[in-house]
CSV table of N, CA and C in Angstrom, one decimal:
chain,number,residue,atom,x,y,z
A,1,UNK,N,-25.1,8.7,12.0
A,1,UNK,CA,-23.9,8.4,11.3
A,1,UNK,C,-23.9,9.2,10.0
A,2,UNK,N,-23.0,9.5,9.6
A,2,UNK,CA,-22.5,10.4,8.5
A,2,UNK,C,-22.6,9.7,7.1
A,3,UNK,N,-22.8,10.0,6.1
A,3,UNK,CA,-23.0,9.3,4.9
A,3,UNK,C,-21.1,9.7,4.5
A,4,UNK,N,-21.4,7.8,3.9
A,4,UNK,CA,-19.6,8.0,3.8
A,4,UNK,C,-19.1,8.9,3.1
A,5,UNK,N,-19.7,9.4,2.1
A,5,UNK,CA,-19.2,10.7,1.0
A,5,UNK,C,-18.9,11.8,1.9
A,6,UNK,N,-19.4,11.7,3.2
A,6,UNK,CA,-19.7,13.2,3.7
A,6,UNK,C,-18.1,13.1,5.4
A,7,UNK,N,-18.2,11.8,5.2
A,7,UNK,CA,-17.6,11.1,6.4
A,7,UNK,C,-16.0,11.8,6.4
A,8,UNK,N,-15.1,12.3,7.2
A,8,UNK,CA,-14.1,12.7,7.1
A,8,UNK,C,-13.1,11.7,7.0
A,9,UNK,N,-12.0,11.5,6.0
A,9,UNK,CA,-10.9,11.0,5.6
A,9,UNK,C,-10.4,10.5,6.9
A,10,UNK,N,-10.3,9.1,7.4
A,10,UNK,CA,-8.9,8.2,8.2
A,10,UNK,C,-7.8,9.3,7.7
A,11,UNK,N,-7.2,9.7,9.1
A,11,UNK,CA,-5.7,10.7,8.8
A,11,UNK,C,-4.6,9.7,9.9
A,12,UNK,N,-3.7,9.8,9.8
A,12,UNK,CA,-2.3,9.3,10.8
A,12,UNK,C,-2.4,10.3,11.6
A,13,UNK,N,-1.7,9.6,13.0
A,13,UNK,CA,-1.3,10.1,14.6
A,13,UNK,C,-0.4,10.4,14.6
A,14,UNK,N,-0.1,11.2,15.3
A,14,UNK,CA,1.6,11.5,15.7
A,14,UNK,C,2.3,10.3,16.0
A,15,UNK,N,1.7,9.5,16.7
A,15,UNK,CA,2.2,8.2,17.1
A,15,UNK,C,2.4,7.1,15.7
A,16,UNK,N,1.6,7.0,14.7
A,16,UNK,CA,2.0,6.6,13.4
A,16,UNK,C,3.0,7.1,12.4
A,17,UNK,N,2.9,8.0,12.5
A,17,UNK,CA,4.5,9.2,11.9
A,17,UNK,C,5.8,9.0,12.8
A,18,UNK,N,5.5,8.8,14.0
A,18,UNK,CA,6.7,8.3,14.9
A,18,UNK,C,7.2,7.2,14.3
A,19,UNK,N,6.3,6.2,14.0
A,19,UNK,CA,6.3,4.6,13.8
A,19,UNK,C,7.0,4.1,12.5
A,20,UNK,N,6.0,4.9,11.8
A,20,UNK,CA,7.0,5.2,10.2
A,20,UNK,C,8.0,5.4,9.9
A,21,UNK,N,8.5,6.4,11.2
A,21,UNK,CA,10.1,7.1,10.6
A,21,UNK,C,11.2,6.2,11.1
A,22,UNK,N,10.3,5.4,12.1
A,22,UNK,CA,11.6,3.9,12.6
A,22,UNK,C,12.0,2.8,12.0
A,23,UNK,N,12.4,1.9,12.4
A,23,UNK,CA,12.7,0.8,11.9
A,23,UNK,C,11.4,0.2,11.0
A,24,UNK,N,11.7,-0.4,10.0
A,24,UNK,CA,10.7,-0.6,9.1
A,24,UNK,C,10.3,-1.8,10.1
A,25,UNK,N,10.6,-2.8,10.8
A,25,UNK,CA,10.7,-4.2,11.2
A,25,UNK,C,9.0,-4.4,12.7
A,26,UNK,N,8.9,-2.7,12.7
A,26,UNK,CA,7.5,-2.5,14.0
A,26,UNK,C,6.2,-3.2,13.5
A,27,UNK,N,5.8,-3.2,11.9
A,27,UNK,CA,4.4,-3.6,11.4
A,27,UNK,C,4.5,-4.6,10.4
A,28,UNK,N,3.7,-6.0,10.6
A,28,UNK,CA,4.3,-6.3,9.4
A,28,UNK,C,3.9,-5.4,7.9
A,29,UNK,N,4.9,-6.1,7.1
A,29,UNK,CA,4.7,-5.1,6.0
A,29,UNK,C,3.4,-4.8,4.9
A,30,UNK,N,2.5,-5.6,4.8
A,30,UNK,CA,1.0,-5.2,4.2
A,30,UNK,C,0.5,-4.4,5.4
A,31,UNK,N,0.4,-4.2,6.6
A,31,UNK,CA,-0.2,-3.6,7.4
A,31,UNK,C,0.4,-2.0,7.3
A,32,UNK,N,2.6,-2.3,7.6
A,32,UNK,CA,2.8,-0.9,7.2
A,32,UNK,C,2.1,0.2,6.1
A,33,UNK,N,2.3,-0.7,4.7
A,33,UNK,CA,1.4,-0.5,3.8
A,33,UNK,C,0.5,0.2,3.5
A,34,UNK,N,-0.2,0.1,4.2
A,34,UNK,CA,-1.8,0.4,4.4
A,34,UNK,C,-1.8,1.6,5.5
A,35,UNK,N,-1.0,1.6,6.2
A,35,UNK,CA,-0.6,2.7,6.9
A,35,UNK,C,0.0,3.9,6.5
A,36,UNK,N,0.8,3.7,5.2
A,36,UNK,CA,1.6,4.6,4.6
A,36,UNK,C,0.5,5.2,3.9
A,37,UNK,N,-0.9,4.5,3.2
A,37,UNK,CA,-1.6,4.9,2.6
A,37,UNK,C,-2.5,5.5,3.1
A,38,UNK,N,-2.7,6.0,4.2
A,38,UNK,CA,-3.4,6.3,4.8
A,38,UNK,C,-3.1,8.5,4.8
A,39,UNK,N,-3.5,9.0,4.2
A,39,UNK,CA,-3.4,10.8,3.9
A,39,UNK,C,-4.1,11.6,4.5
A,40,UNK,N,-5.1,10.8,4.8
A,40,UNK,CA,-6.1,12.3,5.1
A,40,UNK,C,-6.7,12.6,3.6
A,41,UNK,N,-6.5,11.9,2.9
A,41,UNK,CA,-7.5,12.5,1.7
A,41,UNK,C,-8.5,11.1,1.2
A,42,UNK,N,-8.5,10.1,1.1
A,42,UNK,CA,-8.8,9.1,0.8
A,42,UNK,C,-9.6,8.3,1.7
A,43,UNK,N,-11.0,8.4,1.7
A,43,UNK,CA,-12.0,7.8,2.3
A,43,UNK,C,-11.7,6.0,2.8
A,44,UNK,N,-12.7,6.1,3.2
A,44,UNK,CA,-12.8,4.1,4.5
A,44,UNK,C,-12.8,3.5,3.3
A,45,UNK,N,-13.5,4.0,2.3
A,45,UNK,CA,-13.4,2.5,1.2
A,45,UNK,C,-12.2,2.5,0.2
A,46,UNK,N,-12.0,3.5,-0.1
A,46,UNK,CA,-10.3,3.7,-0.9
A,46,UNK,C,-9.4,2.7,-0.2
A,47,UNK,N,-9.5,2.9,1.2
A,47,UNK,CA,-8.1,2.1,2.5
A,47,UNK,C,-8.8,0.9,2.4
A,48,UNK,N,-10.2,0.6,2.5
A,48,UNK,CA,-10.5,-1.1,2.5
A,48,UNK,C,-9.9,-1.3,1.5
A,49,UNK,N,-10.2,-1.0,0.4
A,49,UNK,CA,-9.9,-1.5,-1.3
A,49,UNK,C,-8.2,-1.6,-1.4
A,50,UNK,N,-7.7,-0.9,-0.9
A,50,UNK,CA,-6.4,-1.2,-0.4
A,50,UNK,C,-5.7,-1.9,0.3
A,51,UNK,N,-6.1,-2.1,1.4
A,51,UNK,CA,-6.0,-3.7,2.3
A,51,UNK,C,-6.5,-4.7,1.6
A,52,UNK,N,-7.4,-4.3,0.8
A,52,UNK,CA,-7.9,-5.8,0.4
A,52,UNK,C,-6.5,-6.3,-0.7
A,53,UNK,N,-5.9,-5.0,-1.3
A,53,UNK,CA,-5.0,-5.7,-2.6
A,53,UNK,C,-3.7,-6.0,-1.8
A,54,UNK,N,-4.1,-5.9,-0.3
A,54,UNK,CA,-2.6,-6.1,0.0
A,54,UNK,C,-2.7,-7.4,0.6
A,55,UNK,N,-3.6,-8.1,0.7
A,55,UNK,CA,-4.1,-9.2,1.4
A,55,UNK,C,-4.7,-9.3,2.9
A,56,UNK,N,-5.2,-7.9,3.1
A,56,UNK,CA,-5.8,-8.0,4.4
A,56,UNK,C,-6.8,-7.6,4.5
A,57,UNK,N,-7.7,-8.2,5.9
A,57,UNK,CA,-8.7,-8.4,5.7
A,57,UNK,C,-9.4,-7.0,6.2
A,58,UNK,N,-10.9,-6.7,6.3
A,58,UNK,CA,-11.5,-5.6,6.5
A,58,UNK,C,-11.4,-4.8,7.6
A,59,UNK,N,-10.6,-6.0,8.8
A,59,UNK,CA,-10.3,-5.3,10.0
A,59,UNK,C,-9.0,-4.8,10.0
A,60,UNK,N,-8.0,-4.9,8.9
A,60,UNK,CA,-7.1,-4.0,9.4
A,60,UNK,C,-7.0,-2.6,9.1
A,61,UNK,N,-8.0,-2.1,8.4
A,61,UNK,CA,-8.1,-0.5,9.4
A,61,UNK,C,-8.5,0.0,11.1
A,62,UNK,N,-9.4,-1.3,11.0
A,62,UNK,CA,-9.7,-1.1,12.7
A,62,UNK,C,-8.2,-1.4,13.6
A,63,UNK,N,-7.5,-2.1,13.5
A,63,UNK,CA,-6.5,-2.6,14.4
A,63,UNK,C,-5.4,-1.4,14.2
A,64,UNK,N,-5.5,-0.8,13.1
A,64,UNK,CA,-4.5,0.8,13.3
A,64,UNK,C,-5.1,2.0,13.9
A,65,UNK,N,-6.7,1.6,13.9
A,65,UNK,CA,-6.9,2.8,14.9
A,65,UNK,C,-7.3,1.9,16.1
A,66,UNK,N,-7.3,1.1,16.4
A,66,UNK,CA,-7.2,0.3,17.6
A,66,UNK,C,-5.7,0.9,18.4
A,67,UNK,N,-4.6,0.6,17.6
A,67,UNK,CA,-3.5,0.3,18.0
A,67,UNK,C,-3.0,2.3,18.4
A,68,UNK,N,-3.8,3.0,18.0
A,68,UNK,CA,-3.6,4.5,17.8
A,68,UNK,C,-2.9,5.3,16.8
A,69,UNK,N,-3.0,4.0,16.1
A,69,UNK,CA,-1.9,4.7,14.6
A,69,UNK,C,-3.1,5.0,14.1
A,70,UNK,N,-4.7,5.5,13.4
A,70,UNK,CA,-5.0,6.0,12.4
A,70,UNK,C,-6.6,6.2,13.3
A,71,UNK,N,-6.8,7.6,13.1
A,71,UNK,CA,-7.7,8.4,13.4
A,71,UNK,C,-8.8,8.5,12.8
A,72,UNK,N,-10.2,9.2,12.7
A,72,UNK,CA,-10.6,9.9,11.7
A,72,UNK,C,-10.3,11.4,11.5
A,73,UNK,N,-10.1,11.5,10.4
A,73,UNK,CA,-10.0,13.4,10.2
A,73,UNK,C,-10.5,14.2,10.5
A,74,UNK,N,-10.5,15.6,10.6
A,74,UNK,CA,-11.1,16.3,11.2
A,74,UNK,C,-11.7,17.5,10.2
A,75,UNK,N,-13.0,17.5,10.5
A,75,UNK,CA,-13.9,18.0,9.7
A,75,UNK,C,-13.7,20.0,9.8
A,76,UNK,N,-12.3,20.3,10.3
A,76,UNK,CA,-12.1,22.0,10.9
A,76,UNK,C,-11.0,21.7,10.4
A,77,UNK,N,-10.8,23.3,9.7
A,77,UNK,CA,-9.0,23.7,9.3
A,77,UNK,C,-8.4,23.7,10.4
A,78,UNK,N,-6.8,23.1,9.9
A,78,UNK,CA,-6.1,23.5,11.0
A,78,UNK,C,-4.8,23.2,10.1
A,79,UNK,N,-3.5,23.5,11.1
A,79,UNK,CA,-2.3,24.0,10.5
A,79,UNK,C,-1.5,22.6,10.0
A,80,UNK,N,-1.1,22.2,8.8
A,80,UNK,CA,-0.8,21.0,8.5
A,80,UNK,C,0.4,20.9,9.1
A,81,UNK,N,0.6,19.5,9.9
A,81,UNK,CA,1.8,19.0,10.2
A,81,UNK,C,3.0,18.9,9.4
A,82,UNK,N,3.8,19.1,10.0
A,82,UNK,CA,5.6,19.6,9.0
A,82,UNK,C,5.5,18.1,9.7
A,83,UNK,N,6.2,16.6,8.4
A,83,UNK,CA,7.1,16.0,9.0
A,83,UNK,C,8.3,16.0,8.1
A,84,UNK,N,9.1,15.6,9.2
A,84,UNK,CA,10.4,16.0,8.1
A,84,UNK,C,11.0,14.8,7.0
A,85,UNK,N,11.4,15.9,6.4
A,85,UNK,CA,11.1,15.3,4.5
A,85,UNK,C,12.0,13.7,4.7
A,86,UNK,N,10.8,12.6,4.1
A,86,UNK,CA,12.2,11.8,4.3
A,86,UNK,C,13.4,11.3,3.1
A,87,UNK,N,14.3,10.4,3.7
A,87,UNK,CA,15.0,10.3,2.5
A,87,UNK,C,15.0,9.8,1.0
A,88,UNK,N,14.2,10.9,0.6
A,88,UNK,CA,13.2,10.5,-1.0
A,88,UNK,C,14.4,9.8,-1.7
A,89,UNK,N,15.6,10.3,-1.2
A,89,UNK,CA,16.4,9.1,-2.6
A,89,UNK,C,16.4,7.7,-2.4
A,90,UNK,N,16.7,7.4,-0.9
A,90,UNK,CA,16.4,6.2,-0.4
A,90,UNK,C,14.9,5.6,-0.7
A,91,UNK,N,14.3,6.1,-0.6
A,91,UNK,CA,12.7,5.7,-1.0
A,91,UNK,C,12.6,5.7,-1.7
A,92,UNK,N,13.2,6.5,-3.0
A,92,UNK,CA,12.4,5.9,-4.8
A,92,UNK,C,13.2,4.9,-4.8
A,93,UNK,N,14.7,4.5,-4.3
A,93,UNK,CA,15.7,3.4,-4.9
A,93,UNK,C,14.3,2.4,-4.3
A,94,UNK,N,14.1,2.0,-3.0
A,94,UNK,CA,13.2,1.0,-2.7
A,94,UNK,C,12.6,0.6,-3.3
A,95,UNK,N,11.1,1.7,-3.7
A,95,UNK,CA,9.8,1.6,-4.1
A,95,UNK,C,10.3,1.0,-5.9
A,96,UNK,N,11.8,1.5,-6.6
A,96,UNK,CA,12.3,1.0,-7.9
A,96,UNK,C,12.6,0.2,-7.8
A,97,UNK,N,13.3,-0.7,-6.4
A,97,UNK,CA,13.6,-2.0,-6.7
A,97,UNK,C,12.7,-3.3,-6.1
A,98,UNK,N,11.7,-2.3,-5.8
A,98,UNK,CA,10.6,-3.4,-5.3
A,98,UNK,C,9.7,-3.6,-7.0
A,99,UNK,N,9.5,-2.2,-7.0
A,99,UNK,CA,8.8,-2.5,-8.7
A,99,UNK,C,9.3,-3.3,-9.7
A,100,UNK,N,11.0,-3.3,-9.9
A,100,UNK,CA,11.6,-4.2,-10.9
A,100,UNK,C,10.7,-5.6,-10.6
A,101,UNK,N,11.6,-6.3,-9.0
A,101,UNK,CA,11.0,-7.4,-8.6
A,101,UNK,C,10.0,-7.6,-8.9
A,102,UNK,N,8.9,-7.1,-8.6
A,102,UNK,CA,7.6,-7.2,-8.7
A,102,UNK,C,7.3,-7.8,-10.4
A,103,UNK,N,7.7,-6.5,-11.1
A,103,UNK,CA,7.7,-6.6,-12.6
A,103,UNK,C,8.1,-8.3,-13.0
A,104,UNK,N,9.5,-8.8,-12.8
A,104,UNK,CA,9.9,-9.9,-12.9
A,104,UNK,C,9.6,-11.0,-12.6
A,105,UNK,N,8.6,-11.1,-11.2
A,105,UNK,CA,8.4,-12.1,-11.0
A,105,UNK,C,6.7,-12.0,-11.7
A,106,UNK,N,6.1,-11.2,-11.6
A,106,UNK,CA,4.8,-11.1,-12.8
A,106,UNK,C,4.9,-11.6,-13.5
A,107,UNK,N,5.9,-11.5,-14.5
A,107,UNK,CA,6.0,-12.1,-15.9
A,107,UNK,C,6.5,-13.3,-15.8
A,108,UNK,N,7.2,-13.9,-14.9
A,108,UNK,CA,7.1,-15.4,-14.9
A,108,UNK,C,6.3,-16.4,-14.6
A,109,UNK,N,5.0,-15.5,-13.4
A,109,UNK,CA,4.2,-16.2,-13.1
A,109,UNK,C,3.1,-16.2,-13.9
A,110,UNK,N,2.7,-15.1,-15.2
A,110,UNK,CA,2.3,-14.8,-16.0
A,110,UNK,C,2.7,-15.1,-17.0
A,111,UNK,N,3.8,-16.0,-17.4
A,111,UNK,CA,4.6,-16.9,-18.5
A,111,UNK,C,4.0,-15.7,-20.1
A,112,UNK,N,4.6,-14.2,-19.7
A,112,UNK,CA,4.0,-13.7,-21.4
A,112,UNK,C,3.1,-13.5,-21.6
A,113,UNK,N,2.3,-13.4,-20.5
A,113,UNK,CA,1.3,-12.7,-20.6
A,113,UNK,C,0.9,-11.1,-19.6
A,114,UNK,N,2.0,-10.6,-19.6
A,114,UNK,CA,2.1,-9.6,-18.9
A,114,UNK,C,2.6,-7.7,-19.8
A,115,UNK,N,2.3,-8.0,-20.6
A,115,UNK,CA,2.1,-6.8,-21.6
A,115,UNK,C,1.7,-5.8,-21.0
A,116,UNK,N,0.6,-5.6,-20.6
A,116,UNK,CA,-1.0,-4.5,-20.0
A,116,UNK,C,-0.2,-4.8,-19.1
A,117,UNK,N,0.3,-5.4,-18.1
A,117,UNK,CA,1.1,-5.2,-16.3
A,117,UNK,C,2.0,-4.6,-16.6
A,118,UNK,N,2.8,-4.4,-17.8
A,118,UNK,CA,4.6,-4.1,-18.1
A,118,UNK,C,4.1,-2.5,-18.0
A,119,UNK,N,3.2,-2.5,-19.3
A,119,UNK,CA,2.8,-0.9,-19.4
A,119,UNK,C,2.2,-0.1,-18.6
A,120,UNK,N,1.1,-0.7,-17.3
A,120,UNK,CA,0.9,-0.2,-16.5
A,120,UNK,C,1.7,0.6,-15.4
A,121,UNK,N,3.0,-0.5,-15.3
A,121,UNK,CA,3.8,0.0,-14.3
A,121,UNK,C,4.8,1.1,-15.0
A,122,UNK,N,4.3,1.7,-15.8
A,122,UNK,CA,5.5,2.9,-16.2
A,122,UNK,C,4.8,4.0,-15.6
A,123,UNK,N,3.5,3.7,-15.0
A,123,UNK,CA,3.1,5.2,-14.2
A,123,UNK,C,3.1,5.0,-12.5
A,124,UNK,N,3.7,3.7,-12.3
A,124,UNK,CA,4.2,3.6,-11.3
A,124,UNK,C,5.2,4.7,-10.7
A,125,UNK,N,4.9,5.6,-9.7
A,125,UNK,CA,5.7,6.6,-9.6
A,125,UNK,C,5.7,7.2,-8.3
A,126,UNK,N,4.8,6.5,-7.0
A,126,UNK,CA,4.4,6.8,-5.8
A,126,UNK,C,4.1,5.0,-4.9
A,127,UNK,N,4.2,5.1,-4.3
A,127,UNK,CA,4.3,4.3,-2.6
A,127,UNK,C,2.5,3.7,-3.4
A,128,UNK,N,1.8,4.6,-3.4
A,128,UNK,CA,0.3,4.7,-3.3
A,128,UNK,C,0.2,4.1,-4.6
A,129,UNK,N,0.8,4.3,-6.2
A,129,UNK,CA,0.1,3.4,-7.0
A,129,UNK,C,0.5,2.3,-7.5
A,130,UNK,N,2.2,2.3,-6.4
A,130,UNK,CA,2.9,0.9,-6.7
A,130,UNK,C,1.6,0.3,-6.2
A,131,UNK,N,1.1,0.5,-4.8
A,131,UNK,CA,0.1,-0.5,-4.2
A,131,UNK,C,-1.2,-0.6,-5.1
A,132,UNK,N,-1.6,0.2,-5.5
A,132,UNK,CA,-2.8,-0.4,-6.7
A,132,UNK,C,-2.0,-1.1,-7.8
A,133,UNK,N,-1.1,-1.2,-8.8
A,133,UNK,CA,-0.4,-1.8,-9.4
A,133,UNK,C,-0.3,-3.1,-9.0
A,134,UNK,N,0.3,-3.3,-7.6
A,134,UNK,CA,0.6,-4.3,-7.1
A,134,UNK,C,-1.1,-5.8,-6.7
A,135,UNK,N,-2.2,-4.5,-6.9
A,135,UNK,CA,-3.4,-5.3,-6.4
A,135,UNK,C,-4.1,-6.0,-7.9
A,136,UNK,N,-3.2,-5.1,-9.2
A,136,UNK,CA,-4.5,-5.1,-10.0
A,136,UNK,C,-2.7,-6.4,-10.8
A,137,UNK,N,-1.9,-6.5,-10.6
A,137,UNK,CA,-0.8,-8.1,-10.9
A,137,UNK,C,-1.3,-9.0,-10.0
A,138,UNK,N,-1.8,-9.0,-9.0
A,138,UNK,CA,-2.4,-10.2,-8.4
A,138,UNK,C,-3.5,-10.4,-8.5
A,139,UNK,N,-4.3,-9.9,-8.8
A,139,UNK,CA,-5.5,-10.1,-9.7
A,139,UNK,C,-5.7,-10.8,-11.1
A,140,UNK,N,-4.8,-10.4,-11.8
A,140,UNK,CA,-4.4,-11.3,-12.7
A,140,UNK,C,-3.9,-12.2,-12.9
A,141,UNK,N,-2.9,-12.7,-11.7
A,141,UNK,CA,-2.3,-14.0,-10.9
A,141,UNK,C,-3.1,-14.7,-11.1
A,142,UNK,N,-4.1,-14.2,-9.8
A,142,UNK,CA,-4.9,-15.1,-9.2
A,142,UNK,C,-6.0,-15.3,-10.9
A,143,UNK,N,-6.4,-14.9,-11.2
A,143,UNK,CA,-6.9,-15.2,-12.5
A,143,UNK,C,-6.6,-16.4,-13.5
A,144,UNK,N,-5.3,-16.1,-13.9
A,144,UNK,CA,-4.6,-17.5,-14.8
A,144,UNK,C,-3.8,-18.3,-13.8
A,145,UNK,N,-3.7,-18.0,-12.9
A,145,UNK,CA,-3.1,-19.4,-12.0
A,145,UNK,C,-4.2,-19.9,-11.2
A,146,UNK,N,-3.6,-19.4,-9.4
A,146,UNK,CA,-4.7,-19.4,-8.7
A,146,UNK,C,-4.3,-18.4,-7.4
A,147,UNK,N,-5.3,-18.7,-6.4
A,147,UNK,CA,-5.5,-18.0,-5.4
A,147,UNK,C,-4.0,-17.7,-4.7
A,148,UNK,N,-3.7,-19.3,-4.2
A,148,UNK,CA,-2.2,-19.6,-3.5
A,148,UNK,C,-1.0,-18.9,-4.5
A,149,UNK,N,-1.4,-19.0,-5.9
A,149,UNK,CA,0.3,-18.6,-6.6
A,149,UNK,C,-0.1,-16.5,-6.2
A,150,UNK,N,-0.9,-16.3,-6.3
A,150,UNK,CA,-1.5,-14.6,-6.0
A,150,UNK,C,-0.8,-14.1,-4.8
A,151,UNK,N,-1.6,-14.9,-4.0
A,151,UNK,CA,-0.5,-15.0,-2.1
A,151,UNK,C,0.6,-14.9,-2.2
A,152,UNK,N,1.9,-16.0,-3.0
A,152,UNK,CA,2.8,-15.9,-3.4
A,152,UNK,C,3.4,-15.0,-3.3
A,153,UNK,N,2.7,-14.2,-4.4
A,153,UNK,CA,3.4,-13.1,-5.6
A,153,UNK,C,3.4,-12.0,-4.4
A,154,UNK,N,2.3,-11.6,-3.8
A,154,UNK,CA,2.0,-10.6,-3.0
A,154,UNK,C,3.0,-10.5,-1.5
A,155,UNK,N,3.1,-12.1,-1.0
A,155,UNK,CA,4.3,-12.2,0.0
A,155,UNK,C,6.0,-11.9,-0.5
A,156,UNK,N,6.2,-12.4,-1.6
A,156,UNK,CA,7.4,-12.3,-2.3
A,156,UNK,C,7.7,-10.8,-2.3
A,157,UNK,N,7.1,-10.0,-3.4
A,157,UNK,CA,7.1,-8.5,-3.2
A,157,UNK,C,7.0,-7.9,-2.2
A,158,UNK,N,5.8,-8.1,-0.8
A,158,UNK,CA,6.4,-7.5,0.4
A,158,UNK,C,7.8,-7.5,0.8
A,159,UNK,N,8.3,-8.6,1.0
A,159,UNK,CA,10.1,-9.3,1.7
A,159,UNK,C,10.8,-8.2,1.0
A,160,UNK,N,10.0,-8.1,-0.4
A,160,UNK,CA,11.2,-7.9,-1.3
A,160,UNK,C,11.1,-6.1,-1.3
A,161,UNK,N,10.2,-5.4,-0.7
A,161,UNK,CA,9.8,-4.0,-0.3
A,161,UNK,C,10.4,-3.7,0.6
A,162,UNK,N,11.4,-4.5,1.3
A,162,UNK,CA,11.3,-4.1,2.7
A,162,UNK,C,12.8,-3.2,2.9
């Protein structure tokens, strides 16, 4: 076995790029998630630590390469796949009106205490660090509330991603 530093990057299938570009309604949405996060640059524990902020558990990287959506990378150059570009305007409006929400409902479950989350999210600026953003406000949920209001927050903002 390969030492994970040395271990080649989880990359997406053609069959996951297919999957992506359809109806959002095929995975549920922490799983799509985690899928979209998936590059080819970011090692098994980056994607665990990522599932985990999305509320899933350690098997859902296995069940996307179960399912044939996520591979491991390949340790040889080769010619990088063209997918075609998608509709970035439609996607920042999303990923902005998921972040408002998100924003909003933070700060009321965080009753004012959401300063360090407000200022974090102004480098919110990608798919990838809405989802750390999104792990490190439920974290802090779950901190001054609890576990269930964290769940909440994190179910509310999926619906509200979609």
């Amino acid at each position: 076995m390969l030492h994970p530093a040395l271990a080649p990057a989880p990359a997406k299938t053609d069959a996951a790029r297919q999957l992506l570009a359809g109806p959002r309604g095929a995975l549920p949405v922490p799983l799509r998630m985690l899928l979209i996060s998936v590059d080819g640059q970011r090692g098994e524990e980056d994607l665990l630590a990522i599932a985990r902020s999305l509320g899933l558990d350690a098997q859902a990287l296995a069940t996307l390469r179960r399912e044939g959506l996520v591979t491991p990378g390949v340790e040889t150059m080769r010619a990088p796949v063209l997918e075609p570009a998608p509709d970035t305007a439609t996607e920042l409006r999303r990923l902005m009106r998921a972040k408002m929400f998100a924003l909003d409902l933070a700060g009321r479950m965080l009753a004012g205490r959401d300063a360090e989350l407000r200022a974090s999210a102004r480098a919110v600026d990608s798919e990838a660090r809405f989802l750390e953003w999104l792990g490190d406000a439920a974290a802090r949920i779950e901190a001054v509330a609890s576990v269930e209001r964290a769940l909440l927050f994190r179910e509310r903002v999926a619906e509200a991603a979609v």
